[in-house]
Tab-separated table of C-alpha atoms in Angstrom:
chain	number	residue	atom	x	y	z
A	10	UNK	CA	-18.338	-12.389	-3.290
A	11	UNK	CA	-20.656	-11.679	-0.343
A	12	UNK	CA	-20.823	-13.379	3.025
A	13	UNK	CA	-23.283	-16.161	3.673
A	14	UNK	CA	-24.953	-17.228	6.912
A	15	UNK	CA	-25.631	-20.902	7.576
A	16	UNK	CA	-27.459	-22.655	10.419
A	17	UNK	CA	-26.868	-26.283	11.412
A	18	UNK	CA	-26.860	-28.512	14.451
A	19	UNK	CA	-23.202	-27.795	15.185
A	20	UNK	CA	-20.719	-25.056	14.319
A	21	UNK	CA	-18.561	-27.538	12.434
A	22	UNK	CA	-21.490	-28.727	10.353
A	23	UNK	CA	-22.529	-25.150	9.550
A	24	UNK	CA	-18.987	-24.282	8.429
A	25	UNK	CA	-18.796	-27.396	6.277
A	26	UNK	CA	-22.095	-26.516	4.572
A	27	UNK	CA	-20.920	-22.941	3.942
A	28	UNK	CA	-17.622	-24.070	2.436
A	29	UNK	CA	-19.471	-26.421	0.126
A	30	UNK	CA	-21.809	-23.663	-1.020
A	31	UNK	CA	-18.943	-21.248	-1.606
A	32	UNK	CA	-16.758	-23.966	-3.125
A	33	UNK	CA	-13.779	-22.742	-1.104
A	34	UNK	CA	-11.343	-24.358	1.351
A	35	UNK	CA	-11.476	-23.178	4.947
A	36	UNK	CA	-8.124	-21.369	4.700
A	37	UNK	CA	-9.624	-18.975	2.141
A	38	UNK	CA	-12.506	-17.751	4.302
A	39	UNK	CA	-13.129	-15.917	7.553
A	40	UNK	CA	-15.582	-17.571	9.928
A	41	UNK	CA	-17.667	-15.735	12.512
A	42	UNK	CA	-19.812	-17.760	14.916
A	43	UNK	CA	-23.068	-15.848	15.316
A	44	UNK	CA	-24.852	-18.385	17.551
A	45	UNK	CA	-23.614	-21.352	19.518
A	46	UNK	CA	-25.908	-24.395	19.486
A	47	UNK	CA	-27.968	-25.029	22.611
A	48	UNK	CA	-30.187	-27.832	23.828
A	49	UNK	CA	-33.826	-27.231	24.704
A	50	UNK	CA	-35.754	-28.169	27.781
A	51	UNK	CA	-34.844	-31.733	28.746
A	52	UNK	CA	-32.744	-31.804	25.593
A	53	UNK	CA	-35.901	-31.989	23.474
A	54	UNK	CA	-37.865	-28.729	23.174
A	55	UNK	CA	-36.653	-25.265	22.254
A	56	UNK	CA	-33.192	-26.218	21.067
A	57	UNK	CA	-31.224	-23.731	18.961
A	58	UNK	CA	-28.997	-24.471	15.994
A	59	UNK	CA	-25.525	-23.056	15.519
A	60	UNK	CA	-25.257	-20.151	13.103
A	61	UNK	CA	-22.090	-18.994	11.336
A	62	UNK	CA	-21.192	-16.191	8.965
A	63	UNK	CA	-18.591	-17.156	6.382
A	64	UNK	CA	-16.840	-14.525	4.264
A	65	UNK	CA	-14.364	-15.225	1.432
A	66	UNK	CA	-10.971	-13.627	2.012
A	67	UNK	CA	-10.018	-10.893	-0.401
A	68	UNK	CA	-6.568	-10.850	-1.992
A	69	UNK	CA	-5.339	-7.341	-1.051
A	70	UNK	CA	-3.159	-6.954	-4.145
A	71	UNK	CA	-5.830	-8.036	-6.608
A	72	UNK	CA	-8.396	-5.876	-4.837
A	73	UNK	CA	-6.029	-2.890	-4.996
A	74	UNK	CA	-5.300	-3.573	-8.653
A	75	UNK	CA	-9.024	-3.578	-9.413
A	76	UNK	CA	-9.409	-0.299	-7.514
A	77	UNK	CA	-6.592	1.407	-9.444
A	78	UNK	CA	-7.819	0.201	-12.833
A	79	UNK	CA	-11.270	1.514	-11.997
A	80	UNK	CA	-9.793	4.921	-11.129
A	81	UNK	CA	-7.707	5.117	-14.311
A	82	UNK	CA	-10.686	4.062	-16.411
A	83	UNK	CA	-12.662	6.977	-14.988
A	84	UNK	CA	-9.711	9.205	-15.896
A	85	UNK	CA	-10.167	8.076	-19.503
A	86	UNK	CA	-6.949	6.056	-19.594
A	87	UNK	CA	-6.544	2.602	-21.088
A	88	UNK	CA	-3.796	0.995	-19.012
A	89	UNK	CA	-2.583	-2.320	-17.715
A	90	UNK	CA	-1.109	-2.800	-14.263
A	91	UNK	CA	1.969	-4.973	-13.867
A	92	UNK	CA	2.609	-6.316	-10.355
A	93	UNK	CA	6.166	-7.236	-9.341
A	94	UNK	CA	6.862	-8.367	-5.745
A	95	UNK	CA	10.216	-7.139	-4.413
A	96	UNK	CA	12.008	-7.862	-1.139
A	97	UNK	CA	10.725	-4.864	0.805
A	98	UNK	CA	7.735	-3.799	-1.269
A	99	UNK	CA	5.423	-4.586	-4.154
A	100	UNK	CA	5.865	-2.572	-7.319
A	101	UNK	CA	2.741	-1.808	-9.348
A	102	UNK	CA	3.571	-0.330	-12.730
A	103	UNK	CA	1.062	1.300	-15.065
A	104	UNK	CA	1.635	0.303	-18.692
A	105	UNK	CA	0.074	2.308	-21.510
A	106	UNK	CA	0.435	5.379	-23.709
A	107	UNK	CA	0.530	9.057	-22.769
A	108	UNK	CA	0.602	8.534	-19.006
A	109	UNK	CA	1.807	12.037	-18.178
A	110	UNK	CA	-1.556	12.923	-16.666
A	111	UNK	CA	-1.236	9.897	-14.419
A	112	UNK	CA	2.177	11.043	-13.193
A	113	UNK	CA	1.278	14.680	-12.667
A	114	UNK	CA	3.535	17.600	-11.794
A	115	UNK	CA	6.629	16.167	-10.095
A	116	UNK	CA	4.745	12.924	-9.581
A	117	UNK	CA	2.004	14.433	-7.388
A	118	UNK	CA	-0.821	12.462	-9.041
A	119	UNK	CA	1.169	9.236	-8.931
A	120	UNK	CA	2.003	9.868	-5.263
A	121	UNK	CA	-1.670	10.476	-4.444
A	122	UNK	CA	-2.684	7.221	-6.141
A	123	UNK	CA	0.130	5.409	-4.346
A	124	UNK	CA	-1.150	6.718	-1.005
A	125	UNK	CA	-4.677	5.495	-1.785
A	126	UNK	CA	-3.363	2.135	-2.996
A	127	UNK	CA	-1.508	1.560	0.275
A	128	UNK	CA	-4.594	2.493	2.294
A	129	UNK	CA	-6.716	0.091	0.248
A	130	UNK	CA	-4.303	-2.841	0.431
A	131	UNK	CA	-3.546	-2.537	4.129
A	132	UNK	CA	-7.201	-2.149	5.037
A	133	UNK	CA	-7.881	-5.496	3.375
A	134	UNK	CA	-4.939	-7.112	5.182
A	135	UNK	CA	-6.220	-5.917	8.555
A	136	UNK	CA	-9.749	-7.073	7.795
A	137	UNK	CA	-8.590	-10.398	6.434
A	138	UNK	CA	-6.032	-11.530	8.957
A	139	UNK	CA	-6.228	-9.042	11.818
A	140	UNK	CA	-2.578	-8.562	10.931
A	141	UNK	CA	-0.371	-5.624	11.896
A	142	UNK	CA	2.226	-6.264	9.151
A	143	UNK	CA	1.906	-3.556	6.539
A	144	UNK	CA	2.181	-4.005	2.801
A	145	UNK	CA	4.260	-1.348	1.041
A	146	UNK	CA	3.197	-0.558	-2.514
A	147	UNK	CA	5.242	1.573	-4.916
A	148	UNK	CA	3.360	2.871	-7.966
A	149	UNK	CA	5.245	3.694	-11.139
A	150	UNK	CA	4.564	4.772	-14.717
A	151	UNK	CA	6.941	5.288	-17.635
A	152	UNK	CA	9.915	4.615	-15.286
A	153	UNK	CA	9.159	7.870	-13.465
A	154	UNK	CA	10.491	6.607	-10.128
A	155	UNK	CA	13.876	5.715	-11.600
A	156	UNK	CA	14.149	9.022	-13.451
A	157	UNK	CA	13.139	10.941	-10.324
A	158	UNK	CA	15.688	9.076	-8.220
A	159	UNK	CA	18.445	9.974	-10.655
A	160	UNK	CA	17.367	13.628	-10.631
A	161	UNK	CA	17.248	13.793	-6.830
A	162	UNK	CA	20.610	12.064	-6.458
A	163	UNK	CA	22.223	14.624	-8.769
A	164	UNK	CA	20.514	17.421	-6.841
A	165	UNK	CA	21.763	16.056	-3.521
A	166	UNK	CA	25.362	15.874	-4.724
A	167	UNK	CA	25.193	19.350	-6.250
A	168	UNK	CA	23.728	20.934	-3.112
A	169	UNK	CA	26.228	19.140	-0.877
A	170	UNK	CA	29.049	20.556	-2.990
A	171	UNK	CA	27.551	24.044	-2.580
A	172	UNK	CA	27.394	23.619	1.199
A	173	UNK	CA	31.030	22.517	1.310
A	174	UNK	CA	32.160	25.522	-0.749
A	175	UNK	CA	30.041	28.221	0.924
A	176	UNK	CA	29.614	26.850	4.422
A	177	UNK	CA	25.942	27.814	4.251
A	178	UNK	CA	23.128	25.346	4.689
A	179	UNK	CA	20.726	24.490	1.853
A	180	UNK	CA	17.002	23.962	2.424
A	181	UNK	CA	15.342	21.764	-0.200
A	182	UNK	CA	11.729	21.872	-1.325
A	183	UNK	CA	9.148	19.737	0.527
A	184	UNK	CA	9.337	16.064	-0.434
A	185	UNK	CA	7.488	12.895	0.432
A	186	UNK	CA	9.212	10.266	2.651
A	187	UNK	CA	10.276	8.183	-0.329
A	188	UNK	CA	12.074	11.110	-1.983
A	189	UNK	CA	13.640	12.312	1.256
A	190	UNK	CA	15.060	8.833	1.714
A	191	UNK	CA	16.797	9.153	-1.670
A	192	UNK	CA	18.485	12.398	-0.564
A	193	UNK	CA	19.585	10.929	2.769
A	194	UNK	CA	20.966	7.821	1.038
A	195	UNK	CA	22.850	9.812	-1.592
A	196	UNK	CA	24.744	11.781	1.074
A	197	UNK	CA	25.046	9.232	3.866
A	198	UNK	CA	28.732	8.603	3.130
A	199	UNK	CA	29.654	12.265	2.722
A	200	UNK	CA	31.563	13.123	5.900
A	201	UNK	CA	31.554	16.866	5.190
A	202	UNK	CA	27.796	17.376	5.346
A	203	UNK	CA	24.755	16.067	7.187
A	204	UNK	CA	21.099	15.870	6.242
A	205	UNK	CA	18.162	16.398	8.568
A	206	UNK	CA	14.419	16.403	7.961
A	207	UNK	CA	12.391	19.282	9.339
A	208	UNK	CA	8.716	20.261	9.388
A	209	UNK	CA	5.416	18.428	9.295
A	210	UNK	CA	3.904	16.433	6.437
A	211	UNK	CA	3.183	17.218	3.663
A	212	UNK	CA	5.637	20.137	3.945
A	213	UNK	CA	8.501	18.211	5.523
A	214	UNK	CA	11.807	19.053	3.851
A	215	UNK	CA	15.498	18.214	4.025
A	216	UNK	CA	18.235	20.581	5.210
A	217	UNK	CA	21.799	19.956	4.071
A	218	UNK	CA	24.458	21.577	6.251
A	219	UNK	CA	28.049	21.238	7.346
A	220	UNK	CA	28.947	18.660	9.962
C-alpha cells in the first residue's frame, strides 16, 4: 500500500483524515509532517494548511516471506514457507518437493537466500521503527540445518580426537558464522583442544589445536 498525503487545517486533523482513508489505526502507520500550518496576514489572508504524509507500516516477516516466495517461484519451485518464531531467531522453513536445488552444494544456495532474507527483514525494521534491534532469520529446507549440524558435530569430535593423538593442528574448510558456531560449541567442553577462527569472510575457517 502506498503513502498518501493529506492537507488540513491542523496536523491532527490531517492525520485523522489519512487514517480514515487508509482504514488503519495510528499505531500501524508512519507519519511525516511535510508542512506545519501557518496563519496569513492578520490571521486572514495567505494562511497555509498543514500537510502530512502517512505510510502504512510493513510487517518485516510477511514482506520477507513474500520476497522469498517470489524468488522460489522464479526458480520454478512450488513451495510453502512455514514461519516459526524461536527465542533467539525466526525460523523460515521451505516446504515442498525436490528442494535440493534450493539447498545447493553444502547449503550454499540456502545460505545465500538466508543472507538476502535477513537484509530484507532488517531493512524494513529500520525503515519502520528506526530501530537498531536486528531480526535473525534462519532458513531451512528438508531439515538440512539439523542434518548439517549433526555432520559438523561429528566432524568436530573426529578432528579433535586426531589433534589429541597427533599433536598437530587441524584446519577446517571455510564456513559461515552459523556453522563455525556449531564447531565451537561441540568442542567448548573439551579441555585438551581449543578452537579459533581465522581469516576474513567468506573464507574464515576454524583451527583446532592443542591447548
